[in-house]
PDB file of C-alpha atoms in Angstrom:
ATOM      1  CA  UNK A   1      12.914  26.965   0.203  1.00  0.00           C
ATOM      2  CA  UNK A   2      16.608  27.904   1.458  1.00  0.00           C
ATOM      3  CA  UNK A   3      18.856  24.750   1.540  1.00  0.00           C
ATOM      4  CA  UNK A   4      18.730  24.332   5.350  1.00  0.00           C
ATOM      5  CA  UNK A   5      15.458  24.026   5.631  1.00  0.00           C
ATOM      6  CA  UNK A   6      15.067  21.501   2.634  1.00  0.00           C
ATOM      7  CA  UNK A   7      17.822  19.421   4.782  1.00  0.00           C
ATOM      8  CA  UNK A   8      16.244  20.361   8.114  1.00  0.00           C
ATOM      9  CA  UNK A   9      12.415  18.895   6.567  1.00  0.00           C
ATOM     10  CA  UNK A  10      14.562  15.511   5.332  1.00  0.00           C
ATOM     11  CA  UNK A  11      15.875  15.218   8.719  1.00  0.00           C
ATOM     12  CA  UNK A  12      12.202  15.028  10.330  1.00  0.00           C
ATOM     13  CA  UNK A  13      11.057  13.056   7.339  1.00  0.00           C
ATOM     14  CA  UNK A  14      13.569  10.658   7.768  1.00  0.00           C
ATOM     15  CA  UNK A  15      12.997   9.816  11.141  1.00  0.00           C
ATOM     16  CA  UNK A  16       9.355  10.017  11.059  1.00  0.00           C
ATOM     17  CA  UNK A  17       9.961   7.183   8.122  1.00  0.00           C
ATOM     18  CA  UNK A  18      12.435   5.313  10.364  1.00  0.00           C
ATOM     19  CA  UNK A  19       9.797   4.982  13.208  1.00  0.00           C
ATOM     20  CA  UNK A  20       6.958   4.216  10.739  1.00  0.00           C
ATOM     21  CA  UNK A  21       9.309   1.485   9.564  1.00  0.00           C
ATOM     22  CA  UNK A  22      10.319   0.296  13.019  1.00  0.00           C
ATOM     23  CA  UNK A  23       6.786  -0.352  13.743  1.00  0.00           C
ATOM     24  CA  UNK A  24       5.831  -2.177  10.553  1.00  0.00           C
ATOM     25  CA  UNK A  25       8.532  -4.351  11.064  1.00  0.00           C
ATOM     26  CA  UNK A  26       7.152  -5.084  14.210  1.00  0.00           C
ATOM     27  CA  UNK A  27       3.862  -5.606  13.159  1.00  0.00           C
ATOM     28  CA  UNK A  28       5.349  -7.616  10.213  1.00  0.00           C
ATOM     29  CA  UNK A  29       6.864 -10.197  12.668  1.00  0.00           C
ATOM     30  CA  UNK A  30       4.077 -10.180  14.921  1.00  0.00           C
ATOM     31  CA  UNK A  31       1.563 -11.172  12.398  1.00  0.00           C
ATOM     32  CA  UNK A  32       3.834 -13.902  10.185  1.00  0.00           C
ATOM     33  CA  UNK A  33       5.122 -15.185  13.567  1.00  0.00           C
ATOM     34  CA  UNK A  34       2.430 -14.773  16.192  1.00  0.00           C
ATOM     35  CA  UNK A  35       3.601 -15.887  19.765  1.00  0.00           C
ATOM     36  CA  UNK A  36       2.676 -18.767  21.756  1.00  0.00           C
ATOM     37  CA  UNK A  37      -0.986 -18.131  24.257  1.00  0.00           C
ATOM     38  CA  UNK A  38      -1.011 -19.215  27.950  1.00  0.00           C
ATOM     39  CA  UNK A  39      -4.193 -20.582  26.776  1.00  0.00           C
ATOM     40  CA  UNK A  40      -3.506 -23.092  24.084  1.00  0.00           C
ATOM     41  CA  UNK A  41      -1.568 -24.637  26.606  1.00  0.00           C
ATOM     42  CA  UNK A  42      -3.097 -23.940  30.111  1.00  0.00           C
ATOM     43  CA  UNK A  43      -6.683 -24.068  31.017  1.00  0.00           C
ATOM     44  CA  UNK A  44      -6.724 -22.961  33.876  1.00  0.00           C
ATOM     45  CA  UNK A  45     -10.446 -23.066  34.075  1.00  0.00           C
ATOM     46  CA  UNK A  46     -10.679 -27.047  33.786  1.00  0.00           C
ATOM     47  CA  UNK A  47      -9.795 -27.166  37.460  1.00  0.00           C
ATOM     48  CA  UNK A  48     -12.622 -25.336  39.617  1.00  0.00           C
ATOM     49  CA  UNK A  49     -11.411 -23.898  42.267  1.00  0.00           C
ATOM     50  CA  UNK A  50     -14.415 -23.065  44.001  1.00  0.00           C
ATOM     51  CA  UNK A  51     -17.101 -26.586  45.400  1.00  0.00           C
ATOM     52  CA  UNK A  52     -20.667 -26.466  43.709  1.00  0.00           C
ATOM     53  CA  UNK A  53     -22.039 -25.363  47.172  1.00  0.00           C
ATOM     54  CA  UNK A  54     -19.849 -22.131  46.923  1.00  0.00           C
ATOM     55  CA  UNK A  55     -16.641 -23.251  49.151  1.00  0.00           C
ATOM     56  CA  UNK A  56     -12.578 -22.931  48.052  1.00  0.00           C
ATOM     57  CA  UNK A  57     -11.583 -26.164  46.648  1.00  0.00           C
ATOM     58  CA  UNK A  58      -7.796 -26.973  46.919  1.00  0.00           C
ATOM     59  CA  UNK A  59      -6.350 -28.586  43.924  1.00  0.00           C
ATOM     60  CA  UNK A  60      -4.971 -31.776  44.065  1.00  0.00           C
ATOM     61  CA  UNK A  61      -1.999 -33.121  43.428  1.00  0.00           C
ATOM     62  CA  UNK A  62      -2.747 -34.117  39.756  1.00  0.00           C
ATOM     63  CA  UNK A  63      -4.037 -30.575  39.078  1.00  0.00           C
ATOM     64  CA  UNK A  64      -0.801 -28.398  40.424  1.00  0.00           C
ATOM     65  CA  UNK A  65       1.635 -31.056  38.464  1.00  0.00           C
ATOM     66  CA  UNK A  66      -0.638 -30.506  35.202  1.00  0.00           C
ATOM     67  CA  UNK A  67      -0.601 -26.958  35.687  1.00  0.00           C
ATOM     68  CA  UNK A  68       3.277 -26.868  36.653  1.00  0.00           C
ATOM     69  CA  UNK A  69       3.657 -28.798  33.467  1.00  0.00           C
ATOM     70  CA  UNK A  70       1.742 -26.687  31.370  1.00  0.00           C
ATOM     71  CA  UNK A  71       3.535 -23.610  32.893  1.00  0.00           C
ATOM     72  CA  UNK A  72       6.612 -25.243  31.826  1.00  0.00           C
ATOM     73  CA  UNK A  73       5.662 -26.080  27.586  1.00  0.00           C
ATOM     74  CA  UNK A  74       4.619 -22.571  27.791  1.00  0.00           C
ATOM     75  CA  UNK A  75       7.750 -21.019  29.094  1.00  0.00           C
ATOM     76  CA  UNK A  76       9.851 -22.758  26.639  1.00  0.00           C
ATOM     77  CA  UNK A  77       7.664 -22.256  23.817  1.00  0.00           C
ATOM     78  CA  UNK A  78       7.776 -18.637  24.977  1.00  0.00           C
ATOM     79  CA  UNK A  79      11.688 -18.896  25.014  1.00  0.00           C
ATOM     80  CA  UNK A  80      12.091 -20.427  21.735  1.00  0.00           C
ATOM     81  CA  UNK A  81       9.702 -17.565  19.981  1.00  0.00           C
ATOM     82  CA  UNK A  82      11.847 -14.846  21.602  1.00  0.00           C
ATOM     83  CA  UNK A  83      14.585 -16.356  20.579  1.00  0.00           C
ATOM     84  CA  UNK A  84      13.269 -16.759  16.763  1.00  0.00           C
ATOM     85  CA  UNK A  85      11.900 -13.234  17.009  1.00  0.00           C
ATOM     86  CA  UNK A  86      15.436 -11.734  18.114  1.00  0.00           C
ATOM     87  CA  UNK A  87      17.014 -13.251  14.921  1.00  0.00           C
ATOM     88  CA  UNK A  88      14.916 -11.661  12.684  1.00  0.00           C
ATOM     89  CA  UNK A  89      15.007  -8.247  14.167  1.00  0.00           C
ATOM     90  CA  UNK A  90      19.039  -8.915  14.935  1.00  0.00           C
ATOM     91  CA  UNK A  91      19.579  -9.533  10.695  1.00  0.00           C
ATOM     92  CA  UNK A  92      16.487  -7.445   9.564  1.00  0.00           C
ATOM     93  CA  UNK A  93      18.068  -4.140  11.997  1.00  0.00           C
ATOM     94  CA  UNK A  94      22.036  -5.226  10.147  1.00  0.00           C
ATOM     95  CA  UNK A  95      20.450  -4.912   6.841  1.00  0.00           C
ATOM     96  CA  UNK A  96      18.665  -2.145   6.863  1.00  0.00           C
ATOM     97  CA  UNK A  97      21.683  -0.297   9.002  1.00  0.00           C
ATOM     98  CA  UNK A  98      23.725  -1.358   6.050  1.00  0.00           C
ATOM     99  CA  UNK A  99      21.720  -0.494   3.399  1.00  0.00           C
ATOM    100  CA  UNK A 100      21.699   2.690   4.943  1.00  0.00           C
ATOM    101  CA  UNK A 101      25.538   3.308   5.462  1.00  0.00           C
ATOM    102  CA  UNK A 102      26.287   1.841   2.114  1.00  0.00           C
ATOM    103  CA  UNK A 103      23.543   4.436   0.069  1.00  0.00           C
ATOM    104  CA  UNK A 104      25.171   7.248   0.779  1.00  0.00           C
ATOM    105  CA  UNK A 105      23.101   9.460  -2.189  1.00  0.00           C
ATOM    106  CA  UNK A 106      20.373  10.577   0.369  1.00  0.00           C
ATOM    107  CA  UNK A 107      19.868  11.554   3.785  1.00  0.00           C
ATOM    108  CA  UNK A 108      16.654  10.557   4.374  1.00  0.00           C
ATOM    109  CA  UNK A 109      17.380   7.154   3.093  1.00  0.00           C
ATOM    110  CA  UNK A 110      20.287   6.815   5.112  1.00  0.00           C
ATOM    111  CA  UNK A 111      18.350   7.888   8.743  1.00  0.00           C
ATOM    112  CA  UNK A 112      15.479   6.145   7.482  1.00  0.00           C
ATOM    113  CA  UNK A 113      17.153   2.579   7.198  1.00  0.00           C
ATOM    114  CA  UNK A 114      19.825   3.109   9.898  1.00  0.00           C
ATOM    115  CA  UNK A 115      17.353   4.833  12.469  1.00  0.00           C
ATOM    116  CA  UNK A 116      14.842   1.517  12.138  1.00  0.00           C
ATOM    117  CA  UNK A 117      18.015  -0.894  11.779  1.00  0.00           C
ATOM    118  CA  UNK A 118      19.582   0.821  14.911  1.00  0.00           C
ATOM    119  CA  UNK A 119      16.642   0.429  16.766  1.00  0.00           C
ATOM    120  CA  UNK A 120      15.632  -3.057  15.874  1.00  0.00           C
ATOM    121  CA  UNK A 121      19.031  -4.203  16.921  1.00  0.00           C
ATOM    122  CA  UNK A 122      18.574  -2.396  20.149  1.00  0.00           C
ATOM    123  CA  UNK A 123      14.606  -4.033  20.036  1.00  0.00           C
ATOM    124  CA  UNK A 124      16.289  -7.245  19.799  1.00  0.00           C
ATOM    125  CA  UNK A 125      18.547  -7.046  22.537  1.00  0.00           C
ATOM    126  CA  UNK A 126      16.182  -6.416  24.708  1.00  0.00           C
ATOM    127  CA  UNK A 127      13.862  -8.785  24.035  1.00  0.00           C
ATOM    128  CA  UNK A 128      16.346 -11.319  24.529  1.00  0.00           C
ATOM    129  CA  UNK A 129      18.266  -9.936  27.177  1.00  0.00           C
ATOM    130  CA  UNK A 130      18.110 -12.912  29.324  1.00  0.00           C
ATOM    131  CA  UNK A 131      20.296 -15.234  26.859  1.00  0.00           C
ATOM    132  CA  UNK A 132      23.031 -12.810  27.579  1.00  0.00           C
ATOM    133  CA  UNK A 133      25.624 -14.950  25.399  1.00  0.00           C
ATOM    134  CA  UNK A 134      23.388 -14.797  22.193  1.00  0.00           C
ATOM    135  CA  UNK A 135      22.676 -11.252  22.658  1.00  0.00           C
ATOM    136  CA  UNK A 136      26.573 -10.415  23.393  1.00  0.00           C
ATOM    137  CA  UNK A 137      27.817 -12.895  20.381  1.00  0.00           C
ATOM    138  CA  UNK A 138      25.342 -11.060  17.868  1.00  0.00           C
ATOM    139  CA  UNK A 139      25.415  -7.328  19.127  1.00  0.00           C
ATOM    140  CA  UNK A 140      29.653  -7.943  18.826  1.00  0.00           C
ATOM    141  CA  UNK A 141      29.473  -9.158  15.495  1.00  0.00           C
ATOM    142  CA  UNK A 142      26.713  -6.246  14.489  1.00  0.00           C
ATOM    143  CA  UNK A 143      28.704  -4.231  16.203  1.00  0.00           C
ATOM    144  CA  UNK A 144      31.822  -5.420  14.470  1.00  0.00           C
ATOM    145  CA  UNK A 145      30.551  -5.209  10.712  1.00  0.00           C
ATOM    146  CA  UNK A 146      28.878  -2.237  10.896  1.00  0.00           C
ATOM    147  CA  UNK A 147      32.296  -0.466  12.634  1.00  0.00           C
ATOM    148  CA  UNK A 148      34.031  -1.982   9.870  1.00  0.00           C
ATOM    149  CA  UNK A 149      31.665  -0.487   6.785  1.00  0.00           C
ATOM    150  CA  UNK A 150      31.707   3.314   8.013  1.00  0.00           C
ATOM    151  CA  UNK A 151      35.737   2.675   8.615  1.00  0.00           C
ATOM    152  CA  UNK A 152      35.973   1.536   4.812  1.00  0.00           C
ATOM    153  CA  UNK A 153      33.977   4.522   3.712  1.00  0.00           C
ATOM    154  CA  UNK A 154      36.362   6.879   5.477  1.00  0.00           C
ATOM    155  CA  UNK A 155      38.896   5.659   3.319  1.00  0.00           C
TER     156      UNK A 155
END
């Protein structure tokens, strides 16, 4: 096998690897950290909204401030996993972009980890999009130290 197409078959390797690993980090999280269900904290089906003899039954008072309330735990329980979840991918996408850029030996290494650590980061950022000062903050200082380790390996 000529030389190009050995480096041509690491290329595809690599990023086939890179998106395999993207996803089992995903599925890593997901299962170690599952995410908060509408149900364990609404129950929506507690309040009948239909009379024994067939008719619509408004809800009362009581019932739309319980739901509104449970609405509410579950949006900020929501929030707070995102927000968990978007450290892990933010550090877990640096490290492997690092490792990548540091290991400088192989090629399919290096797309490997920086192709999943790239697009954690990105995974991240969008999952999170809506705390824009968290996401700006830790994309800059991603940003910033990875900039800084391919300008010391120019050197």
């Amino acid at each position: 096998m000529s030389k190009k197409k050995f480096k041509t078959m690491n290329i595809f390797i690599g990023i086939a690897l890179a998106i395999l690993l993207f996803g089992l980090f995903n599925l890593g999280i997901s299962t170690l950290l599952p995410s908060p269900q509408y149900d364990n904290y609404c129950n929506a089906s507690i309040y009948p909204k239909v009379s024994p003899d067939g008719t619509y039954r408004p809800q009362t008072q009581e019932e739309i401030d319980n739901q509104d309330k449970c609405n509410t735990d579950f949006n900020n329980a929501l929030k707070e996993y995102e927000q968990k979840v978007f450290y892990y991918f933010i550090i877990g996408g640096l490290l492997f972009a690092l490792a990548g850029l540091l290991y400088i030996q192989d090629l399919t290494f290096q797309i490997v980890s920086v192709g999943a650590g790239l697009g954690l980061v990105g995974e991240a950022i969008y999952r999170n999009f809506d705390n824009k000062s968290s996401v700006f903050v830790a994309g800059l200082i991603v940003f910033l130290i990875i900039a800084y380790v391919v300008y010391r390996r120019k050197k």
